[in-house]
mmCIF file of C-alpha atoms in Angstrom:
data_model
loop_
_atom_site.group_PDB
_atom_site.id
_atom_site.type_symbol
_atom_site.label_atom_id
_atom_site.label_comp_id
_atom_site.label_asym_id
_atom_site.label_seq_id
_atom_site.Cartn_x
_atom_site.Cartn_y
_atom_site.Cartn_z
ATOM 1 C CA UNK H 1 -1.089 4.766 -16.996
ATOM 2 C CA UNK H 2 -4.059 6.362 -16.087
ATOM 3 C CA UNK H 3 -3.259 9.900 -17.972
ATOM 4 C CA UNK H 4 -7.274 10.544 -19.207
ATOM 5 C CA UNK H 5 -8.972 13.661 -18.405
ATOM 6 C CA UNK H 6 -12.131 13.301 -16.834
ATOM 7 C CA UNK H 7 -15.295 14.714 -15.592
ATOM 8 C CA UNK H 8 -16.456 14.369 -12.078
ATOM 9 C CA UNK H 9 -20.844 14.414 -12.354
ATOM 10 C CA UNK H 10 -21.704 16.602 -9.238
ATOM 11 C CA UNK H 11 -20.314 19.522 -7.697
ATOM 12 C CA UNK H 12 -19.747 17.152 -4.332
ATOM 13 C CA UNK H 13 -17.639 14.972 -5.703
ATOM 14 C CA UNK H 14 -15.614 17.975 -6.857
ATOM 15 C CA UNK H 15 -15.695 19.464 -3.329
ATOM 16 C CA UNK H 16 -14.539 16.577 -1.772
ATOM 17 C CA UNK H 17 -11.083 15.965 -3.503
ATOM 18 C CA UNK H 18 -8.092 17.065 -1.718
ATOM 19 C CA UNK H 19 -6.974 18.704 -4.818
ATOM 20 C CA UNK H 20 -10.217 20.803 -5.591
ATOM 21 C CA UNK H 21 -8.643 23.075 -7.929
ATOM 22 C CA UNK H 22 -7.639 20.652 -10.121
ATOM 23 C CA UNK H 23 -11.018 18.515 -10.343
ATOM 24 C CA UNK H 24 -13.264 21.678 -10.790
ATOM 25 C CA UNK H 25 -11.137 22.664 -13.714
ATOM 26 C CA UNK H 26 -12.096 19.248 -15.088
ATOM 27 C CA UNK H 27 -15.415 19.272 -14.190
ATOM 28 C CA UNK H 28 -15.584 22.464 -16.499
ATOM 29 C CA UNK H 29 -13.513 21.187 -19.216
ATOM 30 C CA UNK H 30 -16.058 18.306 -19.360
ATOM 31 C CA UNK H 31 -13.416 15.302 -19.606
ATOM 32 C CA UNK H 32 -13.954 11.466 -18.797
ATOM 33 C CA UNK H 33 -12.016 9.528 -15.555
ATOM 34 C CA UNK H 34 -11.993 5.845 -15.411
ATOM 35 C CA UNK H 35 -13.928 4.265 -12.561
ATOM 36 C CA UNK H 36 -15.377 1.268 -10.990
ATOM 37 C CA UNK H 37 -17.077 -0.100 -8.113
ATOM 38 C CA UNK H 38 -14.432 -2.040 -5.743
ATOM 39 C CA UNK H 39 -17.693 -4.295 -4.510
ATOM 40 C CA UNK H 40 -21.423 -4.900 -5.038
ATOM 41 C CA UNK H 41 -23.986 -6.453 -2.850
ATOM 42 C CA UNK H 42 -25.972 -7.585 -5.097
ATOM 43 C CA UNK H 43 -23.920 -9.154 -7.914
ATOM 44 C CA UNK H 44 -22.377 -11.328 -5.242
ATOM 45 C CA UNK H 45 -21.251 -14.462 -7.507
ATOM 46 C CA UNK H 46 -18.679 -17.117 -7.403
ATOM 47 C CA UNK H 47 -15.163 -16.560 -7.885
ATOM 48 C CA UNK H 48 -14.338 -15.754 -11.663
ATOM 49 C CA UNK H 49 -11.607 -17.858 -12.778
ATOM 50 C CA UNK H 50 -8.621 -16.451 -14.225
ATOM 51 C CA UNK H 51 -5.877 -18.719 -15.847
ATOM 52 C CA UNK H 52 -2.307 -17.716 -14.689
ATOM 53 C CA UNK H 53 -0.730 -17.551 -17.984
ATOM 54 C CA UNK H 54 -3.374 -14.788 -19.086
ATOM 55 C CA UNK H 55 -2.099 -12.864 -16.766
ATOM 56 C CA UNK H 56 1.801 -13.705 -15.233
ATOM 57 C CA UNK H 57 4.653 -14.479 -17.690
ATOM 58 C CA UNK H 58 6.506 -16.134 -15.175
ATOM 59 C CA UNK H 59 7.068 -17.059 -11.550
ATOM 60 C CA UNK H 60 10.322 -17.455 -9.872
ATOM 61 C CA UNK H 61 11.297 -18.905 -6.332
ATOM 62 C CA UNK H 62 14.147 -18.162 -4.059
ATOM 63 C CA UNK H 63 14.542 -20.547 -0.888
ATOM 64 C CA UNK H 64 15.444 -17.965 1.877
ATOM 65 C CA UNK H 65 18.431 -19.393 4.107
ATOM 66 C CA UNK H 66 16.815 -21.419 7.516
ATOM 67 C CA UNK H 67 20.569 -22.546 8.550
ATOM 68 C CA UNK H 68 21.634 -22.079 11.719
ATOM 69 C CA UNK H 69 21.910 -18.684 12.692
ATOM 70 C CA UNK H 70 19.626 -17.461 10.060
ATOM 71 C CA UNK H 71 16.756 -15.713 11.370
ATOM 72 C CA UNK H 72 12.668 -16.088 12.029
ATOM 73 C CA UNK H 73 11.144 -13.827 9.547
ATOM 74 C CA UNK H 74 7.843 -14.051 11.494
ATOM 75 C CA UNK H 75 4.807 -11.186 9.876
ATOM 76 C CA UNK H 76 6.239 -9.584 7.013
ATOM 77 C CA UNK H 77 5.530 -5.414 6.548
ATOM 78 C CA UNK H 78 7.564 -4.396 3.594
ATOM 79 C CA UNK H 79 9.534 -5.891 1.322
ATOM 80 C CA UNK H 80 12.344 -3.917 -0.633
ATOM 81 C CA UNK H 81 14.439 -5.399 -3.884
ATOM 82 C CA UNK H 82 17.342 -3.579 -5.224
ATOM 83 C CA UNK H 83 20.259 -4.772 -7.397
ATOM 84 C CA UNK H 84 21.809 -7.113 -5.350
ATOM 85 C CA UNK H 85 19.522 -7.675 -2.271
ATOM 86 C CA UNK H 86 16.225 -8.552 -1.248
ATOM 87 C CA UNK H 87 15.100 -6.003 2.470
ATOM 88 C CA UNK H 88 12.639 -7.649 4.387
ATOM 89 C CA UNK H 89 10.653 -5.923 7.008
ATOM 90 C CA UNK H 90 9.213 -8.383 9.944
ATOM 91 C CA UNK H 91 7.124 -6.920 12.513
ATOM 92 C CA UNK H 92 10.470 -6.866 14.634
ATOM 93 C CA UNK H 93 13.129 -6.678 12.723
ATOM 94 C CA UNK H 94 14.475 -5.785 8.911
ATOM 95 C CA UNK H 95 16.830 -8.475 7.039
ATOM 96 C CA UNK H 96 19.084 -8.528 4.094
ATOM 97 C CA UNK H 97 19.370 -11.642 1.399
ATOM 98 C CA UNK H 98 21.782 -12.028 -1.329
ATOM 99 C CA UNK H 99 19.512 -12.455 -4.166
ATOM 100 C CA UNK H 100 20.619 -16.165 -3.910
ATOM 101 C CA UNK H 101 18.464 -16.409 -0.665
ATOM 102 C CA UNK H 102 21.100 -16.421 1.605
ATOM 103 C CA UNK H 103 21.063 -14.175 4.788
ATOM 104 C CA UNK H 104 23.463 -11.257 4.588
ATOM 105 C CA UNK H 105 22.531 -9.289 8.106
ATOM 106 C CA UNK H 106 19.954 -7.183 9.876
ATOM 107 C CA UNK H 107 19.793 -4.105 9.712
ATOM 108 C CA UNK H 108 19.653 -2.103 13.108
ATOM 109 C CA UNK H 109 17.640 -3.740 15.908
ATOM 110 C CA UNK H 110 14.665 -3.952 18.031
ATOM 111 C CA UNK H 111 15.152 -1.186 21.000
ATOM 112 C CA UNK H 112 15.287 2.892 21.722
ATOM 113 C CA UNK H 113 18.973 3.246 20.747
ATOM 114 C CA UNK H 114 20.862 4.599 17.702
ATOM 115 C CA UNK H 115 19.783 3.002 14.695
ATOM 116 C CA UNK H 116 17.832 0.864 16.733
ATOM 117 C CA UNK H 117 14.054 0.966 16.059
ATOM 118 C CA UNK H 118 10.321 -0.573 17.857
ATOM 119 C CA UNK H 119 7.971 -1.135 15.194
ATOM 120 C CA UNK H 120 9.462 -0.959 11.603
ATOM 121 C CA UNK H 121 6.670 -0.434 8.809
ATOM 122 C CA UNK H 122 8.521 0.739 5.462
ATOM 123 C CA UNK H 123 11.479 0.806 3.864
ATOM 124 C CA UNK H 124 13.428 1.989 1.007
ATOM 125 C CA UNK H 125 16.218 3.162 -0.970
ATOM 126 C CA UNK H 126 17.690 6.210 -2.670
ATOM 127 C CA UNK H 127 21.222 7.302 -3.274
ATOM 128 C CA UNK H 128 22.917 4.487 -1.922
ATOM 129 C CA UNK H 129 20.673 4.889 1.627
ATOM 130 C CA UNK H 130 18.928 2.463 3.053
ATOM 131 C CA UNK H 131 15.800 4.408 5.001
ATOM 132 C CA UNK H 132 13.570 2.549 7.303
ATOM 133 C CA UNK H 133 10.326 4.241 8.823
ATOM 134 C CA UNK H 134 9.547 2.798 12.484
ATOM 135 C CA UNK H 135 5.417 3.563 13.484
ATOM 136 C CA UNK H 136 5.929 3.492 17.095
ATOM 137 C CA UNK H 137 8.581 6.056 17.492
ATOM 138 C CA UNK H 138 7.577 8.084 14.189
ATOM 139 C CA UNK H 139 11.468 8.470 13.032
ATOM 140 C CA UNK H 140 13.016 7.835 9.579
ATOM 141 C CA UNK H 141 16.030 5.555 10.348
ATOM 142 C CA UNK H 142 18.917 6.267 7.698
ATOM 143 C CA UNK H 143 21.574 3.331 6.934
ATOM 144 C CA UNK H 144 24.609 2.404 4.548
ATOM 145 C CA UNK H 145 24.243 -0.155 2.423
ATOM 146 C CA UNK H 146 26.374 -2.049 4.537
ATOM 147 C CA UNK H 147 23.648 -1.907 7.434
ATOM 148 C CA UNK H 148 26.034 0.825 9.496
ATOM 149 C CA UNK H 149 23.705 3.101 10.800
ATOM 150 C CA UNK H 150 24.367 6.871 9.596
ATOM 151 C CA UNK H 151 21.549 9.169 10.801
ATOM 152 C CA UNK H 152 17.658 9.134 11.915
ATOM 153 C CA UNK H 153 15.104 11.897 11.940
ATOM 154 C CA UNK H 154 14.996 12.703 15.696
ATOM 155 C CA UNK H 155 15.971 16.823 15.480
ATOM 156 C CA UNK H 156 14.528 17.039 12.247
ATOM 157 C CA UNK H 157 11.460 19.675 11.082
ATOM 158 C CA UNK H 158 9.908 16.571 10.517
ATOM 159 C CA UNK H 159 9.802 15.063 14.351
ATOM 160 C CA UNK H 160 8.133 18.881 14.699
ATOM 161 C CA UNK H 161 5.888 19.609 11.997
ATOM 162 C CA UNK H 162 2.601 18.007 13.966
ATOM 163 C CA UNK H 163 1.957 15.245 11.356
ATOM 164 C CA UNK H 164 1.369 11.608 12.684
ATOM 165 C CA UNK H 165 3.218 9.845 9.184
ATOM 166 C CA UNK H 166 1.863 5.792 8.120
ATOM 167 C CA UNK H 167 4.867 5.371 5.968
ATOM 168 C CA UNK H 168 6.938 6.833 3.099
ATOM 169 C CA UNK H 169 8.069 5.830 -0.270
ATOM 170 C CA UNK H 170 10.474 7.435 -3.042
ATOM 171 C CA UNK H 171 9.109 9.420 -6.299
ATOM 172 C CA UNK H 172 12.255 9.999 -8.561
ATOM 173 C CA UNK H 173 14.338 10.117 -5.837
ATOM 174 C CA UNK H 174 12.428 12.457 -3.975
ATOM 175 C CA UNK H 175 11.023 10.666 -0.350
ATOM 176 C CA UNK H 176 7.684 11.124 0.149
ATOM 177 C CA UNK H 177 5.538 10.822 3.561
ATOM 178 C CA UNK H 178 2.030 10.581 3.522
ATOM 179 C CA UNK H 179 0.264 10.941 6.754
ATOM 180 C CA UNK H 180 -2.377 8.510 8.847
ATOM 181 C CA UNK H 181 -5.796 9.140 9.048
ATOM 182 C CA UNK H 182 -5.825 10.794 12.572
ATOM 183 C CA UNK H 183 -3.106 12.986 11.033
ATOM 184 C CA UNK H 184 -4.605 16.998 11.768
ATOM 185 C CA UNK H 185 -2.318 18.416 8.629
ATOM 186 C CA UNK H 186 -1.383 17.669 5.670
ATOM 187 C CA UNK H 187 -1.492 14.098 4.158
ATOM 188 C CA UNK H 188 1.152 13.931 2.229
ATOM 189 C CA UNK H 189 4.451 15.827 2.186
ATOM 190 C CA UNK H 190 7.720 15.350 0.239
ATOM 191 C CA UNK H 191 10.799 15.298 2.636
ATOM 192 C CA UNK H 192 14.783 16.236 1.743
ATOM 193 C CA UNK H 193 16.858 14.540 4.715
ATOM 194 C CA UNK H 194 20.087 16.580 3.776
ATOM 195 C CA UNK H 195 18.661 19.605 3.542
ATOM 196 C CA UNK H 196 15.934 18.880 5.984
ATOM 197 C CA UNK H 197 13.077 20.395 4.380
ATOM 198 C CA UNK H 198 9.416 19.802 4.302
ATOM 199 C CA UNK H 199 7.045 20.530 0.950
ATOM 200 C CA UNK H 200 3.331 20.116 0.839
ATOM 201 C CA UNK H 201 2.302 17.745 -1.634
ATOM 202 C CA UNK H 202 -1.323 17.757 -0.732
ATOM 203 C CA UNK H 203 -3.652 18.747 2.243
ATOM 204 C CA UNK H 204 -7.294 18.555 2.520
ATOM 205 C CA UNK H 205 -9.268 21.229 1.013
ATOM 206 C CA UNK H 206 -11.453 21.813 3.472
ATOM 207 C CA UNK H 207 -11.827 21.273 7.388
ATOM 208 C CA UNK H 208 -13.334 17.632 7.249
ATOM 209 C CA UNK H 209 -16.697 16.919 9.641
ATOM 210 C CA UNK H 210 -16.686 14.866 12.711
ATOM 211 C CA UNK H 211 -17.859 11.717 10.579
ATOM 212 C CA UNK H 212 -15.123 12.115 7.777
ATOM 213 C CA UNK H 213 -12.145 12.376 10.208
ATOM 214 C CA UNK H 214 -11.870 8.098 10.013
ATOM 215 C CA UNK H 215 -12.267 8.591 6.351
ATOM 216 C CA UNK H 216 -9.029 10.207 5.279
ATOM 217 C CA UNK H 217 -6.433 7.228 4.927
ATOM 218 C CA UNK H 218 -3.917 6.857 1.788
ATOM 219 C CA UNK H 219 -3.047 3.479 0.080
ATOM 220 C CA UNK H 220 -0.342 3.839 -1.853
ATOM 221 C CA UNK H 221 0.252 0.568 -4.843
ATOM 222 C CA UNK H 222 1.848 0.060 -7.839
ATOM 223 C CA UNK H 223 5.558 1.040 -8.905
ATOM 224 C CA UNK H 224 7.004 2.897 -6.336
ATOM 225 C CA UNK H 225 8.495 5.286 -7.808
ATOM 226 C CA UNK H 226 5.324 6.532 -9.835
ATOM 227 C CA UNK H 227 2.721 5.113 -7.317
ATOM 228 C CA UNK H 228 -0.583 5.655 -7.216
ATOM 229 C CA UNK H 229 -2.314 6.802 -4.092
ATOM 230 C CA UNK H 230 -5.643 6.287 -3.382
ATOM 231 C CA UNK H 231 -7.803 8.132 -0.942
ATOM 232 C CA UNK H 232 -10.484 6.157 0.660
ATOM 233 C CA UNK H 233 -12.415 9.672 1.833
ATOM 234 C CA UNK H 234 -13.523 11.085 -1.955
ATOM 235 C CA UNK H 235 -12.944 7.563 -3.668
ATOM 236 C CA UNK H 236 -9.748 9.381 -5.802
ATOM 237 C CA UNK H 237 -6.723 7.782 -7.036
ATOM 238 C CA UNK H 238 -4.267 9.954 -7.725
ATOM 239 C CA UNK H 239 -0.862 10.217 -9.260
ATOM 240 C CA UNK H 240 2.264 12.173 -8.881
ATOM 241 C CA UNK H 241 2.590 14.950 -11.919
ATOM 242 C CA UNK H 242 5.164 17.596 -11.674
ATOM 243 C CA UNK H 243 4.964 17.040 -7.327
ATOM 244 C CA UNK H 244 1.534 17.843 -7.501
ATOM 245 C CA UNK H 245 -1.238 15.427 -7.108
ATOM 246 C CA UNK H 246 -3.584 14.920 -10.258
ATOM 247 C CA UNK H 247 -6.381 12.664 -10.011
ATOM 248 C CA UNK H 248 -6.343 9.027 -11.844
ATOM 249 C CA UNK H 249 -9.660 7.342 -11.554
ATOM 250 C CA UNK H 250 -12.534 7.251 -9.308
ATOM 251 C CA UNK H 251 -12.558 3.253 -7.057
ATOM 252 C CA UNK H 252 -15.821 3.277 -5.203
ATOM 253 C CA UNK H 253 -16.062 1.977 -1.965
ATOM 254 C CA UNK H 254 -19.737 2.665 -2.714
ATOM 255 C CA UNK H 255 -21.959 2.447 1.104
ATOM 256 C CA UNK H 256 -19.308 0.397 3.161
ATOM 257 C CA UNK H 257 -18.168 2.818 5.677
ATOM 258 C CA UNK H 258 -17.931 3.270 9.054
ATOM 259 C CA UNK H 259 -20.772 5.798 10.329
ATOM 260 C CA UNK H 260 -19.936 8.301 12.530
ATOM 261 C CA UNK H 261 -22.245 6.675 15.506
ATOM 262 C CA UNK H 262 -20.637 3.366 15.047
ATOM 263 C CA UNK H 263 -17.502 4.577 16.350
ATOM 264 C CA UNK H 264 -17.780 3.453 19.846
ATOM 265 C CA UNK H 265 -16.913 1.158 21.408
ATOM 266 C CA UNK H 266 -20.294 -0.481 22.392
ATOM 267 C CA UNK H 267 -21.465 -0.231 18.901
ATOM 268 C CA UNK H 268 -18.129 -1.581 17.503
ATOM 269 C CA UNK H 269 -18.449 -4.708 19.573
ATOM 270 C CA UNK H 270 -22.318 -5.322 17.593
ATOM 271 C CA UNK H 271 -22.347 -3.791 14.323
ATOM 272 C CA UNK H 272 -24.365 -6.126 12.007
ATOM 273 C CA UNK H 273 -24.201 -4.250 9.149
ATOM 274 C CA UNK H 274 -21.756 -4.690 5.793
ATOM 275 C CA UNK H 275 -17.898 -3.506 6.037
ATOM 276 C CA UNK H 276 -15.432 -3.341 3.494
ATOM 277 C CA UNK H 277 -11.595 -3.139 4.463
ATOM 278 C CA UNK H 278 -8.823 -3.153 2.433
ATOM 279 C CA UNK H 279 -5.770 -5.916 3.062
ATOM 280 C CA UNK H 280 -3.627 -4.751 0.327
ATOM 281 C CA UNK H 281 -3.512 -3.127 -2.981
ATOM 282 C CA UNK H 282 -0.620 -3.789 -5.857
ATOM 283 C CA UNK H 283 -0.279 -3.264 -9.280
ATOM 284 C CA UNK H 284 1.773 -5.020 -12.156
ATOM 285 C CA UNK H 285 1.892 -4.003 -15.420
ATOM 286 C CA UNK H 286 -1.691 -3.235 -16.769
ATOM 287 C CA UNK H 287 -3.491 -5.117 -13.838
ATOM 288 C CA UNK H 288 -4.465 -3.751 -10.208
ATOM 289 C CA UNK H 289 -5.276 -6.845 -7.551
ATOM 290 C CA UNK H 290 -7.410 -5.462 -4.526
ATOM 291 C CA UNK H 291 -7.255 -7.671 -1.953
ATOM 292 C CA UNK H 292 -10.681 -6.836 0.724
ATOM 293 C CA UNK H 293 -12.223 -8.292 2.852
ATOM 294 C CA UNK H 294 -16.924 -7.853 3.133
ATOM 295 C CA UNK H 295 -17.758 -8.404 7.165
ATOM 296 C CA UNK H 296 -21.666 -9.293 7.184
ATOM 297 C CA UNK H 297 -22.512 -10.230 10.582
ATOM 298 C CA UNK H 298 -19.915 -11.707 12.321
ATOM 299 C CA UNK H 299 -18.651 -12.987 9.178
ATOM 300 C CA UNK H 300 -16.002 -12.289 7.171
ATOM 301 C CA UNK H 301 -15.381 -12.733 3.142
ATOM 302 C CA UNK H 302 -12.226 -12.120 1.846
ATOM 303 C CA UNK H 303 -12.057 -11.532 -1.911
ATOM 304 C CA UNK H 304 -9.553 -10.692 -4.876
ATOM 305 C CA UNK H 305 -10.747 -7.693 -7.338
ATOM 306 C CA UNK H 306 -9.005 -7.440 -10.436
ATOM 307 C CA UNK H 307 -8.978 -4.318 -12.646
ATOM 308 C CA UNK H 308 -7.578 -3.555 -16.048
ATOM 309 C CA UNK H 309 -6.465 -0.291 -16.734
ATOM 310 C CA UNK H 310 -6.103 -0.545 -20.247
ATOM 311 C CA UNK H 311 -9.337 -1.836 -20.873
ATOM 312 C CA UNK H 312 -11.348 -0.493 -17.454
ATOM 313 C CA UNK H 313 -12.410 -4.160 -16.664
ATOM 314 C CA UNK H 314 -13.419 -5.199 -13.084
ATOM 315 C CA UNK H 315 -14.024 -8.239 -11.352
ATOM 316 C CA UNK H 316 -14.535 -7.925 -7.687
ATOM 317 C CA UNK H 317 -13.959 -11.967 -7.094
ATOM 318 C CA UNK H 318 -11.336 -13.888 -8.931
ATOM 319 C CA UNK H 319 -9.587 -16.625 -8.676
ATOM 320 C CA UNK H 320 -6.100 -16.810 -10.286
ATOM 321 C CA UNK H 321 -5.850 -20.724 -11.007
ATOM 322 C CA UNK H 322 -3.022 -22.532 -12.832
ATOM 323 C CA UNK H 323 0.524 -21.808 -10.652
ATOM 324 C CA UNK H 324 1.951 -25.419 -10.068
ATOM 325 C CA UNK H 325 3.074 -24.721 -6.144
ATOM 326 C CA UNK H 326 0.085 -24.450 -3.626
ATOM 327 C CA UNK H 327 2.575 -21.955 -1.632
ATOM 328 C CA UNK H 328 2.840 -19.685 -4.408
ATOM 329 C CA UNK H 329 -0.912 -19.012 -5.328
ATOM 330 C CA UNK H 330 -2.618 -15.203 -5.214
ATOM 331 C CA UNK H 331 -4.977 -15.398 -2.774
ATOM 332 C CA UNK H 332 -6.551 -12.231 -1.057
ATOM 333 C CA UNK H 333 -4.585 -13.430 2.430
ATOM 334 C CA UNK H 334 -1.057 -13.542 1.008
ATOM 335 C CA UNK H 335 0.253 -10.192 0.807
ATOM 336 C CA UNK H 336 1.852 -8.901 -2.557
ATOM 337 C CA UNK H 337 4.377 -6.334 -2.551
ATOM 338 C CA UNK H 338 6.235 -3.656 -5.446
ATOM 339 C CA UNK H 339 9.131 -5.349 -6.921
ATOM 340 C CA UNK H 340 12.167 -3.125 -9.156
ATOM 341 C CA UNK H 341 9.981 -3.233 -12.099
ATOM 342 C CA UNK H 342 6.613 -1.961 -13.365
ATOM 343 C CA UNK H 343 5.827 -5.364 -14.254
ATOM 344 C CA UNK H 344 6.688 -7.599 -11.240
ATOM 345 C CA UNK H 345 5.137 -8.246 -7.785
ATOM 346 C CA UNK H 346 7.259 -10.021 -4.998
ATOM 347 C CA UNK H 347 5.331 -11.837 -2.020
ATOM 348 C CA UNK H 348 7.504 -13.553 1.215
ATOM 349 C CA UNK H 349 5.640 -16.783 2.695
ATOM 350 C CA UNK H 350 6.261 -19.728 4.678
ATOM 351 C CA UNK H 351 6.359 -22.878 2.048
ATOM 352 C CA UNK H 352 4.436 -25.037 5.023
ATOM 353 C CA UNK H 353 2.558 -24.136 8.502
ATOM 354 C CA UNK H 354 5.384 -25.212 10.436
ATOM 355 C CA UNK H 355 7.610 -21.630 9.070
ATOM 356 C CA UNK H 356 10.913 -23.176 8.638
ATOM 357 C CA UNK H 357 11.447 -22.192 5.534
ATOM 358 C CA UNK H 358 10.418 -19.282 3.970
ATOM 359 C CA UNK H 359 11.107 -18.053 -0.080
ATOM 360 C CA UNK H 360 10.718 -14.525 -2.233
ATOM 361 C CA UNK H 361 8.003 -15.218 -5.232
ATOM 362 C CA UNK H 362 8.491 -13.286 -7.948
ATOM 363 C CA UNK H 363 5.283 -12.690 -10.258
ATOM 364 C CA UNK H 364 6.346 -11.362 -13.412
ATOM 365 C CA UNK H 365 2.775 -9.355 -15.076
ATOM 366 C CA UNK H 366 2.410 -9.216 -18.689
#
């Protein structure tokens, strides 16, 4: 989508991106990047409201099975949709539906073992392969898709390249990891699990100061296998282009950061001034959602952004209005996740408080 040259207005902001080479050739060639301003301070206003059928062709609901012997979802991390299946990753364990709703298996389990995992965070499929990433122990767990477990990462150059990995997800086939803030190499890295090798796909430029070390994390939204990735330390979205990172658009976080002082934990406990942090980021079709939260005080604001990348509109507040079921609204507290298309967005929710029953909502974008 976002395939515009563009031209970045200082030499800083050149400096800063992690692909330098490739944004002071633009600044040179004097070229235009989209960008916008996630939230302002002073245009604080009520929540814009945006009919459903403007944006959202159509929204479909599977009832998840809650018979006997079917599990607890419980938080959900990740959600995965191939042909025939729907892979949901709770913060304990990962579960297959038919894409009837009804409850297939889980995959692997909660524990040290083989194929067994402590924290699952993403998941994923190429070749037939089921791969789930689990934080705690930093291994890529490898499974048929008949949830027999066939390999993990444990002797791999991975396990000993240094790099403390968030997550992964697939770019035309290829897997690639992208690394957590507190990271000290590269941040993002394409891996090959038969072959076992590891190829940079971006590092920071530059050693970063003492102040930008909390800066450095990657969200990664929209189609997962073209994703964009956006880097909260220079403002830069990016996309993939011939394994290289090029840069997309500019989305300011503009002065809500963490300062370097403020990161103790005395000063943690009292801060009083504005924060900004991201819940989730998806995109569908020609729309982006941001979902953020804006801490003044001790209180907390949780918005919904919505950007256009056709046209380049933004509004940092919206309010989606119009979908029949209270369950299925977009709010910025109800997580939205990549489904098989460019077009479609797939969220997994409770229909009540109680959590008996859970469903998949598909949002089909225009």
């Amino acid at each position: 989508m976002f395939k515009k040259l563009y031209k970045i207005m200082s030499k800083t902001r050149c400096f800063l991106s992690l692909v330098a080479a490739v944004l002071l050739a633009s600044c040179v060639a004097g070229t235009v990047m989209p960008e916008f301003s996630v939230f302002n301070m002073s245009v604080r206003n009520e929540a814009v409201q945006v009919p459903s059928e403007v944006l959202i062709d159509d929204v479909s609901i599977v009832k998840l099975d809650n018979s006997v012997g079917a599990p607890v979802i419980g938080i959900i991390k990740d959600v995965h949709e191939s042909e025939n299946a729907y892979y949901i990753v709770s913060s304990e364990t990962v579960y297959e539906y038919a894409k009837d709703g009804s409850f297939v298996r889980r995959i692997g389990a909660k524990g040290r073992g083989p194929g067994e995992y402590l924290s699952p965070q993403g998941i994923g499929m190429s070749g037939g392969r089921l791969y789930v990433f689990d934080y705690n122990t930093q291994k890529i767990l490898i499974y048929g898709e008949d949830g027999s477990f066939i390999s993990s990462s444990d002797q791999s150059a991975l396990m000993n390249s240094g790099i403390y990995l968030s997550s992964f997800f697939f770019s035309g086939g290829d897997m690639i990891l992208y690394a957590s803030s507190n990271s000290p190499v590269q941040d993002m890295l394409r891996w090959d699990a038969v072959t076992d090798e590891l190829t940079a796909v971006s590092e920071r430029s530059r050693e970063m100061l003492p102040e930008e070390v909390v800066m450095g994390e990657n969200y990664i939204f929209g189609d997962r296998d073209n994703p964009f990735i956006y880097n909260n330390f220079n403002d830069t979205v990016y996309v993939l282009d011939g394994g290289r990172l090029v840069p997309s658009m500019l989305m300011h976080l503009g002065k809500y950061r963490f300062e370097y002082g403020d990161l103790t934990f005395d000063r943690l406990i009292s801060l009083t001034s504005s924060r900004l942090i991201f819940n989730w980021i998806s995109a569908a079709g020609e729309n982006v959602l941001i979902s953020y939260s804006v801490s003044i005080g001790e209180k907390s604001f949780p918005y919904l952004g919505l950007y256009n990348t056709r046209t380049g509109e933004y509004s940092q507040n919206v309010e989606i209005t119009g979908i029949p079921e209270d369950f299925a609204a977009i709010t910025p507290t109800e997580r939205l996740f990549e489904g098989m298309k460019d077009d479609e967005l797939l969220s997994v929710r409770p229909v009540s408080d109680t959590g008996e029953e859970y469903v998949i909502i598909k949002y089909r974008f225009k």
